[in-house]
Structure formats: C-alpha cells, structure tokens
CSV table of N, CA and C and ligand atoms in Angstrom, one decimal:
chain,number,residue,atom,x,y,z
A,1,UNK,N,39.6,214.3,23.9
A,1,UNK,CA,39.6,215.6,23.2
A,1,UNK,C,38.3,216.3,23.3
A,2,UNK,N,38.4,217.6,23.5
A,2,UNK,CA,37.2,218.4,23.5
A,2,UNK,C,36.6,218.6,22.1
A,3,UNK,N,35.3,218.9,22.1
A,3,UNK,CA,34.7,219.0,20.8
A,3,UNK,C,34.6,220.5,20.3
A,4,UNK,N,34.3,220.6,19.0
A,4,UNK,CA,34.2,222.0,18.5
A,4,UNK,C,32.7,222.3,18.6
A,5,UNK,N,32.4,223.6,18.5
A,5,UNK,CA,31.0,224.1,18.5
A,5,UNK,C,30.4,224.1,17.1
A,6,UNK,N,29.5,223.2,16.9
A,6,UNK,CA,29.0,223.0,15.6
A,6,UNK,C,27.5,223.2,15.3
A,7,UNK,N,26.7,223.2,16.4
A,7,UNK,CA,25.3,223.3,16.1
A,7,UNK,C,24.5,223.8,17.4
A,8,UNK,N,23.2,223.9,17.3
A,8,UNK,CA,22.4,224.4,18.4
A,8,UNK,C,22.6,223.6,19.7
A,9,UNK,N,22.7,222.3,19.5
A,9,UNK,CA,22.8,221.5,20.8
A,9,UNK,C,24.1,221.9,21.5
A,10,UNK,N,25.2,222.1,20.8
A,10,UNK,CA,26.4,222.6,21.4
A,10,UNK,C,26.2,223.9,22.1
A,11,UNK,N,25.5,224.8,21.4
A,11,UNK,CA,25.3,226.2,22.0
A,11,UNK,C,24.4,226.0,23.2
A,12,UNK,N,23.4,225.2,23.2
A,12,UNK,CA,22.5,225.0,24.3
A,12,UNK,C,23.3,224.4,25.5
A,13,UNK,N,24.2,223.5,25.3
A,13,UNK,CA,25.0,223.0,26.4
A,13,UNK,C,25.9,224.1,27.0
A,14,UNK,N,26.5,224.9,26.1
A,14,UNK,CA,27.3,226.0,26.5
A,14,UNK,C,26.5,227.0,27.4
A,15,UNK,N,25.3,227.4,26.9
A,15,UNK,CA,24.5,228.4,27.6
A,15,UNK,C,24.0,227.8,29.0
A,16,UNK,N,23.6,226.5,29.0
A,16,UNK,CA,23.1,226.0,30.3
A,16,UNK,C,24.3,225.8,31.3
A,17,UNK,N,25.4,225.4,30.8
A,17,UNK,CA,26.6,225.3,31.7
A,17,UNK,C,27.0,226.7,32.3
A,18,UNK,N,27.0,227.7,31.4
A,18,UNK,CA,27.4,229.0,31.7
A,18,UNK,C,26.4,229.6,32.8
A,19,UNK,N,25.1,229.4,32.6
A,19,UNK,CA,24.2,230.0,33.5
A,19,UNK,C,24.2,229.3,34.9
A,20,UNK,N,24.6,228.0,34.9
A,20,UNK,CA,24.7,227.3,36.2
A,20,UNK,C,25.8,228.0,37.0
A,21,UNK,N,26.9,228.4,36.3
A,21,UNK,CA,28.0,229.1,37.0
A,21,UNK,C,27.5,230.5,37.4
A,22,UNK,N,26.8,231.2,36.5
A,22,UNK,CA,26.4,232.6,36.8
A,22,UNK,C,25.5,232.6,38.0
A,23,UNK,N,24.5,231.7,38.1
A,23,UNK,CA,23.5,231.6,39.1
A,23,UNK,C,24.2,231.4,40.5
A,24,UNK,N,25.3,230.6,40.5
A,24,UNK,CA,25.9,230.3,41.7
A,24,UNK,C,27.0,231.3,42.2
A,25,UNK,N,27.2,232.3,41.3
A,25,UNK,CA,28.3,233.3,41.6
A,25,UNK,C,27.8,234.3,42.7
A,26,UNK,N,28.7,234.4,43.7
A,26,UNK,CA,28.3,235.3,44.9
A,26,UNK,C,28.1,236.8,44.5
A,27,UNK,N,28.9,237.2,43.5
A,27,UNK,CA,28.8,238.6,43.1
A,27,UNK,C,27.8,239.0,42.1
A,28,UNK,N,27.5,238.1,41.1
A,28,UNK,CA,26.6,238.5,40.1
A,28,UNK,C,25.3,237.6,40.0
A,29,UNK,N,25.3,236.5,40.8
A,29,UNK,CA,24.2,235.6,40.7
A,29,UNK,C,22.8,236.2,40.9
A,30,UNK,N,22.8,237.1,41.9
A,30,UNK,CA,21.5,237.7,42.3
A,30,UNK,C,20.8,238.5,41.2
A,31,UNK,N,21.6,239.2,40.4
A,31,UNK,CA,21.0,240.0,39.3
A,31,UNK,C,20.1,239.1,38.5
A,32,UNK,N,20.6,237.9,38.2
A,32,UNK,CA,19.9,236.9,37.4
A,32,UNK,C,18.8,236.2,38.1
A,33,UNK,N,19.1,235.7,39.3
A,33,UNK,CA,18.1,235.0,40.1
A,33,UNK,C,16.9,235.8,40.5
A,34,UNK,N,17.2,237.1,40.8
A,34,UNK,CA,16.0,237.9,41.2
A,34,UNK,C,15.2,238.5,40.0
A,35,UNK,N,15.8,238.5,38.8
A,35,UNK,CA,15.1,239.0,37.6
A,35,UNK,C,14.4,238.0,36.8
A,36,UNK,N,15.0,236.8,36.6
A,36,UNK,CA,14.4,235.9,35.7
A,36,UNK,C,13.5,234.9,36.4
A,37,UNK,N,12.3,234.9,35.9
A,37,UNK,CA,11.2,234.0,36.5
A,37,UNK,C,11.2,232.7,35.7
A,38,UNK,N,11.1,232.8,34.4
A,38,UNK,CA,11.0,231.7,33.5
A,38,UNK,C,12.4,231.2,33.0
A,39,UNK,N,13.0,230.4,33.8
A,39,UNK,CA,14.4,230.0,33.4
A,39,UNK,C,14.5,229.2,32.1
A,40,UNK,N,13.5,228.3,31.9
A,40,UNK,CA,13.6,227.5,30.7
A,40,UNK,C,13.5,228.4,29.5
A,41,UNK,N,12.6,229.4,29.5
A,41,UNK,CA,12.4,230.4,28.5
A,41,UNK,C,13.7,231.2,28.3
A,42,UNK,N,14.3,231.6,29.4
A,42,UNK,CA,15.5,232.4,29.3
A,42,UNK,C,16.7,231.6,28.6
A,43,UNK,N,16.8,230.4,29.0
A,43,UNK,CA,17.9,229.5,28.5
A,43,UNK,C,17.7,229.3,27.0
A,44,UNK,N,16.4,229.1,26.6
A,44,UNK,CA,16.2,228.9,25.1
A,44,UNK,C,16.4,230.2,24.4
A,45,UNK,N,16.0,231.3,25.0
A,45,UNK,CA,16.2,232.6,24.3
A,45,UNK,C,17.7,232.9,24.1
A,46,UNK,N,18.5,232.6,25.2
A,46,UNK,CA,19.9,232.8,25.1
A,46,UNK,C,20.6,231.9,24.1
A,47,UNK,N,20.0,230.7,24.0
A,47,UNK,CA,20.5,229.7,23.0
A,47,UNK,C,20.2,230.3,21.6
A,48,UNK,N,19.0,230.8,21.4
A,48,UNK,CA,18.7,231.5,20.1
A,48,UNK,C,19.7,232.6,19.8
A,49,UNK,N,20.0,233.4,20.9
A,49,UNK,CA,20.9,234.6,20.7
A,49,UNK,C,22.3,234.1,20.2
A,50,UNK,N,22.9,233.2,20.9
A,50,UNK,CA,24.2,232.8,20.5
A,50,UNK,C,24.3,231.9,19.3
A,51,UNK,N,23.2,231.1,19.0
A,51,UNK,CA,23.1,230.4,17.8
A,51,UNK,C,23.0,231.3,16.6
A,52,UNK,N,22.2,232.3,16.7
A,52,UNK,CA,22.1,233.3,15.6
A,52,UNK,C,23.4,234.1,15.4
A,53,UNK,N,24.0,234.4,16.5
A,53,UNK,CA,25.3,235.1,16.5
A,53,UNK,C,26.4,234.3,15.8
A,54,UNK,N,26.4,233.0,16.0
A,54,UNK,CA,27.4,232.2,15.4
A,54,UNK,C,27.1,231.7,14.0
A,55,UNK,N,25.8,231.2,13.8
A,55,UNK,CA,25.5,230.5,12.6
A,55,UNK,C,24.5,231.3,11.7
A,56,UNK,N,24.1,232.5,12.2
A,56,UNK,CA,23.1,233.2,11.4
A,56,UNK,C,21.7,232.8,11.6
A,57,UNK,N,20.8,233.3,10.8
A,57,UNK,CA,19.4,233.0,11.0
A,57,UNK,C,18.7,234.2,11.7
A,58,UNK,N,17.4,234.0,12.1
A,58,UNK,CA,16.6,235.1,12.7
A,58,UNK,C,15.9,234.7,13.9
A,59,UNK,N,16.4,233.6,14.6
A,59,UNK,CA,15.7,233.1,15.7
A,59,UNK,C,15.6,234.1,16.9
A,60,UNK,N,16.7,234.8,17.1
A,60,UNK,CA,16.7,235.8,18.3
A,60,UNK,C,16.1,237.1,17.8
A,61,UNK,N,15.1,237.5,18.6
A,61,UNK,CA,14.5,238.9,18.4
A,61,UNK,C,14.5,239.5,19.8
A,62,UNK,N,15.3,240.6,19.9
A,62,UNK,CA,15.3,241.2,21.2
A,62,UNK,C,16.2,242.5,21.1
A,63,UNK,N,16.3,243.1,22.2
A,63,UNK,CA,17.0,244.4,22.3
A,63,UNK,C,17.9,244.4,23.6
A,64,UNK,N,19.1,243.7,23.5
A,64,UNK,CA,19.9,243.6,24.7
A,64,UNK,C,20.3,244.9,25.3
A,65,UNK,N,20.4,246.0,24.6
A,65,UNK,CA,20.8,247.3,25.2
A,65,UNK,C,19.7,247.7,26.1
A,66,UNK,N,18.5,247.7,25.6
A,66,UNK,CA,17.4,248.1,26.5
A,66,UNK,C,17.2,247.2,27.7
A,67,UNK,N,17.4,245.9,27.5
A,67,UNK,CA,17.3,245.0,28.6
A,67,UNK,C,18.3,245.3,29.7
A,68,UNK,N,19.5,245.5,29.3
A,68,UNK,CA,20.6,245.8,30.3
A,68,UNK,C,20.4,247.2,31.0
A,69,UNK,N,19.9,248.1,30.2
A,69,UNK,CA,19.7,249.4,30.9
A,69,UNK,C,18.6,249.3,31.9
A,70,UNK,N,17.6,248.5,31.6
A,70,UNK,CA,16.5,248.2,32.6
A,70,UNK,C,17.0,247.5,33.8
A,71,UNK,N,17.9,246.5,33.6
A,71,UNK,CA,18.4,245.8,34.8
A,71,UNK,C,19.2,246.7,35.6
A,72,UNK,N,20.0,247.6,35.0
A,72,UNK,CA,20.8,248.6,35.8
A,72,UNK,C,19.9,249.5,36.6
A,73,UNK,N,18.8,249.9,36.0
A,73,UNK,CA,17.9,250.8,36.7
A,73,UNK,C,17.2,250.1,37.9
A,74,UNK,N,16.8,248.8,37.6
A,74,UNK,CA,16.1,248.1,38.6
A,74,UNK,C,17.0,247.8,39.9
A,75,UNK,N,18.3,247.7,39.6
A,75,UNK,CA,19.2,247.4,40.7
A,75,UNK,C,20.0,248.6,41.2
A,76,UNK,N,19.4,249.8,41.0
A,76,UNK,CA,20.0,251.0,41.5
A,76,UNK,C,21.3,251.3,41.0
A,77,UNK,N,21.6,251.1,39.7
A,77,UNK,CA,22.8,251.4,39.0
A,77,UNK,C,24.0,250.7,39.7
A,78,UNK,N,23.8,249.5,40.0
A,78,UNK,CA,24.9,248.8,40.7
A,78,UNK,C,25.8,247.9,39.8
A,79,UNK,N,25.5,248.0,38.5
A,79,UNK,CA,26.3,247.2,37.5
A,79,UNK,C,27.6,248.0,37.2
A,80,UNK,N,28.7,247.4,37.4
A,80,UNK,CA,30.0,248.1,37.2
A,80,UNK,C,30.9,247.2,36.3
A,81,UNK,N,32.1,247.7,35.9
A,81,UNK,CA,33.0,246.9,35.1
A,81,UNK,C,33.3,245.6,35.8
A,82,UNK,N,33.3,245.6,37.2
A,82,UNK,CA,33.5,244.3,37.9
A,82,UNK,C,32.5,243.2,37.5
A,83,UNK,N,31.2,243.6,37.5
A,83,UNK,CA,30.2,242.6,37.1
A,83,UNK,C,30.4,242.1,35.7
A,84,UNK,N,30.7,243.0,34.8
A,84,UNK,CA,31.0,242.6,33.4
A,84,UNK,C,32.2,241.7,33.3
A,85,UNK,N,33.2,242.0,34.1
A,85,UNK,CA,34.4,241.2,34.1
A,85,UNK,C,34.2,239.8,34.6
A,86,UNK,N,33.4,239.7,35.7
A,86,UNK,CA,33.0,238.4,36.2
A,86,UNK,C,32.2,237.6,35.2
A,87,UNK,N,31.2,238.2,34.6
A,87,UNK,CA,30.4,237.6,33.6
A,87,UNK,C,31.3,237.0,32.5
A,88,UNK,N,32.2,237.9,32.0
A,88,UNK,CA,33.1,237.4,30.9
A,88,UNK,C,34.0,236.3,31.3
A,89,UNK,N,34.6,236.4,32.5
A,89,UNK,CA,35.5,235.3,32.9
A,89,UNK,C,34.7,234.0,33.1
A,90,UNK,N,33.5,234.0,33.5
A,90,UNK,CA,32.7,232.8,33.6
A,90,UNK,C,32.4,232.2,32.2
A,91,UNK,N,32.2,233.1,31.3
A,91,UNK,CA,31.9,232.8,29.9
A,91,UNK,C,33.2,232.1,29.3
A,92,UNK,N,34.3,232.7,29.5
A,92,UNK,CA,35.6,232.1,29.0
A,92,UNK,C,35.9,230.8,29.6
A,93,UNK,N,35.6,230.7,30.9
A,93,UNK,CA,35.9,229.4,31.7
A,93,UNK,C,35.0,228.3,31.1
A,94,UNK,N,33.7,228.6,30.9
A,94,UNK,CA,32.8,227.6,30.4
A,94,UNK,C,33.2,227.1,29.0
A,95,UNK,N,33.5,228.1,28.1
A,95,UNK,CA,33.9,227.8,26.8
A,95,UNK,C,35.2,226.8,26.8
A,96,UNK,N,36.2,227.2,27.6
A,96,UNK,CA,37.4,226.4,27.6
A,96,UNK,C,37.2,225.0,28.3
A,97,UNK,N,36.3,224.9,29.2
A,97,UNK,CA,36.0,223.6,29.8
A,97,UNK,C,35.4,222.6,28.9
A,98,UNK,N,34.5,223.1,28.0
A,98,UNK,CA,33.7,222.2,27.2
A,98,UNK,C,34.2,222.1,25.7
A,99,UNK,N,34.8,223.1,25.2
A,99,UNK,CA,35.0,223.1,23.7
A,99,UNK,C,36.4,223.6,23.4
A,100,UNK,N,36.7,223.4,22.1
A,100,UNK,CA,38.0,223.9,21.5
A,100,UNK,C,37.7,224.4,20.1
A,101,UNK,N,38.6,225.1,19.5
A,101,UNK,CA,38.5,225.5,18.1
A,101,UNK,C,38.1,226.9,17.8
A,102,UNK,N,38.0,227.2,16.6
A,102,UNK,CA,37.8,228.6,16.1
A,102,UNK,C,36.5,229.3,16.7
A,103,UNK,N,35.4,228.5,16.8
A,103,UNK,CA,34.2,229.1,17.4
A,103,UNK,C,34.4,229.5,18.9
A,104,UNK,N,35.3,228.9,19.6
A,104,UNK,CA,35.5,229.3,21.0
A,104,UNK,C,36.1,230.7,20.9
A,105,UNK,N,37.1,230.9,20.1
A,105,UNK,CA,37.8,232.2,20.0
A,105,UNK,C,36.7,233.3,19.5
A,106,UNK,N,35.9,232.9,18.6
A,106,UNK,CA,34.9,233.8,18.1
A,106,UNK,C,33.9,234.2,19.2
A,107,UNK,N,33.4,233.3,20.0
A,107,UNK,CA,32.5,233.6,21.0
A,107,UNK,C,33.1,234.4,22.2
A,108,UNK,N,34.4,234.2,22.4
A,108,UNK,CA,35.1,235.0,23.4
A,108,UNK,C,35.1,236.4,22.9
A,109,UNK,N,35.5,236.6,21.7
A,109,UNK,CA,35.7,237.9,21.1
A,109,UNK,C,34.4,238.7,21.1
A,110,UNK,N,33.3,238.0,20.6
A,110,UNK,CA,32.0,238.7,20.5
A,110,UNK,C,31.4,239.1,21.8
A,111,UNK,N,31.6,238.2,22.8
A,111,UNK,CA,31.1,238.5,24.2
A,111,UNK,C,31.8,239.7,24.8
A,112,UNK,N,33.2,239.7,24.6
A,112,UNK,CA,34.0,240.8,25.1
A,112,UNK,C,33.6,242.2,24.4
A,113,UNK,N,33.4,242.1,23.2
A,113,UNK,CA,33.0,243.3,22.4
A,113,UNK,C,31.6,243.8,22.8
A,114,UNK,N,30.7,242.8,23.0
A,114,UNK,CA,29.3,243.2,23.3
A,114,UNK,C,29.2,243.7,24.8
A,115,UNK,N,30.0,243.1,25.6
A,115,UNK,CA,30.1,243.5,27.0
A,115,UNK,C,30.5,245.0,27.1
A,116,UNK,N,31.5,245.3,26.4
A,116,UNK,CA,32.0,246.7,26.4
A,116,UNK,C,30.9,247.6,25.9
A,117,UNK,N,30.3,247.2,24.8
A,117,UNK,CA,29.2,248.0,24.2
A,117,UNK,C,28.0,248.2,25.1
A,118,UNK,N,27.6,247.1,25.8
A,118,UNK,CA,26.5,247.2,26.7
A,118,UNK,C,26.8,248.1,27.9
A,119,UNK,N,28.0,247.9,28.4
A,119,UNK,CA,28.4,248.8,29.6
A,119,UNK,C,28.5,250.2,29.2
A,120,UNK,N,29.0,250.6,28.1
A,120,UNK,CA,29.1,252.0,27.7
A,120,UNK,C,27.7,252.5,27.5
A,121,UNK,N,26.8,251.7,27.0
A,121,UNK,CA,25.4,252.2,26.8
A,121,UNK,C,24.7,252.3,28.2
A,122,UNK,N,25.0,251.5,29.1
A,122,UNK,CA,24.4,251.6,30.5
A,122,UNK,C,24.9,253.0,31.1
A,123,UNK,N,26.2,253.3,30.9
A,123,UNK,CA,26.7,254.5,31.4
A,123,UNK,C,26.1,255.7,30.8
A,124,UNK,N,25.9,255.6,29.5
A,124,UNK,CA,25.2,256.7,28.8
A,124,UNK,C,23.7,256.9,29.2
A,125,UNK,N,23.1,255.8,29.4
A,125,UNK,CA,21.7,255.8,29.8
A,125,UNK,C,21.5,256.5,31.2
A,126,UNK,N,22.5,256.4,32.1
A,126,UNK,CA,22.4,257.0,33.4
A,126,UNK,C,22.4,258.5,33.3
A,127,UNK,N,22.8,259.1,32.2
A,127,UNK,CA,22.8,260.6,32.1
A,127,UNK,C,21.4,261.1,32.0
A,128,UNK,N,20.5,260.2,31.5
A,128,UNK,CA,19.1,260.7,31.3
A,128,UNK,C,18.3,260.8,32.6
A,129,UNK,N,18.9,260.3,33.7
A,129,UNK,CA,18.0,260.3,34.9
A,129,UNK,C,18.3,261.5,35.8
B,1,HEM,C1,29.3,240.7,29.2
B,1,HEM,C2,28.5,240.5,28.3
B,1,HEM,C3,27.0,240.2,28.4
B,1,HEM,C4,26.3,239.7,27.3
B,1,HEM,C5,26.9,239.3,26.0
B,1,HEM,C6,24.9,239.6,27.8
B,1,HEM,C7,23.9,239.2,27.0
B,1,HEM,C8,22.5,239.1,27.3
B,1,HEM,C9,21.5,238.8,26.4
B,1,HEM,C10,21.6,238.5,24.9
B,1,HEM,C11,20.3,238.8,27.2
B,1,HEM,C12,18.9,238.6,26.7
B,1,HEM,C13,18.2,239.9,26.3
B,1,HEM,C14,16.8,239.7,25.9
B,1,HEM,O1,15.9,239.5,26.7
B,1,HEM,O2,16.5,239.8,24.6
B,1,HEM,C15,20.7,239.1,28.5
B,1,HEM,C16,19.8,239.2,29.6
B,1,HEM,C17,20.1,239.6,30.9
B,1,HEM,N1,21.4,240.0,31.3
B,1,HEM,FE1,23.1,240.0,30.2
B,1,HEM,N2,24.8,240.0,29.1
B,1,HEM,C18,26.0,240.4,29.5
B,1,HEM,C19,26.4,240.9,30.8
B,1,HEM,C20,25.5,241.0,31.8
B,1,HEM,C21,25.8,241.5,33.1
B,1,HEM,C22,27.2,242.0,33.6
B,1,HEM,C23,24.7,241.5,33.9
B,1,HEM,C24,24.4,241.8,35.3
B,1,HEM,C25,25.3,242.1,36.2
B,1,HEM,C26,23.6,241.0,33.0
B,1,HEM,C27,22.3,240.7,33.4
B,1,HEM,C28,21.3,240.2,32.6
B,1,HEM,C29,20.0,239.9,33.1
B,1,HEM,C30,19.5,240.1,34.6
B,1,HEM,C31,19.2,239.5,32.0
B,1,HEM,C32,17.7,239.1,32.0
B,1,HEM,C33,16.9,240.3,31.8
B,1,HEM,C34,15.4,240.0,31.7
B,1,HEM,O3,15.0,239.0,31.2
B,1,HEM,O4,14.6,240.9,32.1
B,1,HEM,N3,24.1,240.7,31.8
B,1,HEM,N4,22.0,239.3,28.6
C-alpha cells in the first residue's frame, strides 16, 4: 500500500522524485538544468515551499511570480501552456506513484491553481516589454 503525505521527509521525497523527472524531460528539462546551479539548495527550497503550503509555518520565503517572469524573460518568452501542462502532468504522476490520500488531492489542486496563476502573470508581464 502507498503511504500518505505526513511530514517534511515525505515532501522531500516527493520533490526529489519530481525533479528527477523534470530534469530528464526533453521538453522542459533544459529550463531547469540551464538555470539552477545549486541543486541541493533548490531541492531544499522547494521542500520548504511545499511543506509550508501543506502544513503551514514560515520556512519558505520567496516570490514565485517574479522568479517565473525572470525565467520567461531569460528564455525569450518560450514558456507556454504546453510547458505548464508537462510540469503539472509530471507532478501528478510523481504524486500518484508514491502516495495516496487527501494530501495528494490537495497538492494536485494547489499546483494546478498556482500554475494557472503563474502563467497568467507571465502573460501580463510580457506587456511591459
Ligand atoms: C505549474 C506549476 C509550477 C509551480 C507550482 C512552480 C513552482 C516553483 C517554485 C515555488 C519555485 C521556487 C521559486 C523561488 O526561487 O523562490 C520555482 C522555481 C523555478 N521554476 Fe517553477 N513552478 C511551476 C512551473 C514551472 C514551469 C512550467 C517552468 C518552466 C518551463 C518553471 C521553471 C522554474 C525554474 C527554472 C525555477 C528556478 C528559478 C531560479 O532559481 O532562478 N516552473 N518554481
């Protein structure tokens, strides 16, 4: 039986497994591989992000909207709904492979919502250029 997502260790496993898939993906891997230098730092930051998202607390401090606008600028505005769709499908796939339960549904829903929000902000940010 698969386990439920209960603590930081579970979130850390989720994040590491997810990024292994992302980095290997032909269509979106290069955005990450060419941007992120300190992978250990990134994986811990993303663990902070999802841990805070799920269980509360203040570990994550950052501005995902600004970060994604910068990534879109750096890559010549090549981020499209296709990239967000691939990201989300890898997220869903990782969650379903490793875990079950209510927190799986919550993390799917929150990522879907945030993806929509980030993309709409990227689109808006392009008007300024
Ligand atoms: C679909 C939902 C997505 C979510 C929830 C999400 C979430 C995040 C978060 C929380 C960070 C860390 C921000 C920080 O540094 O504080 C991040 C970083 C990053 N994201 Fe996303 N992301 C999504 C989609 C994407 C997509 C589609 C791409 C590219 C095609 C992307 C590329 C990146 C890159 C390259 C970084 C690292 C930026 C840097 O360290 O300079 N993300 N993402």
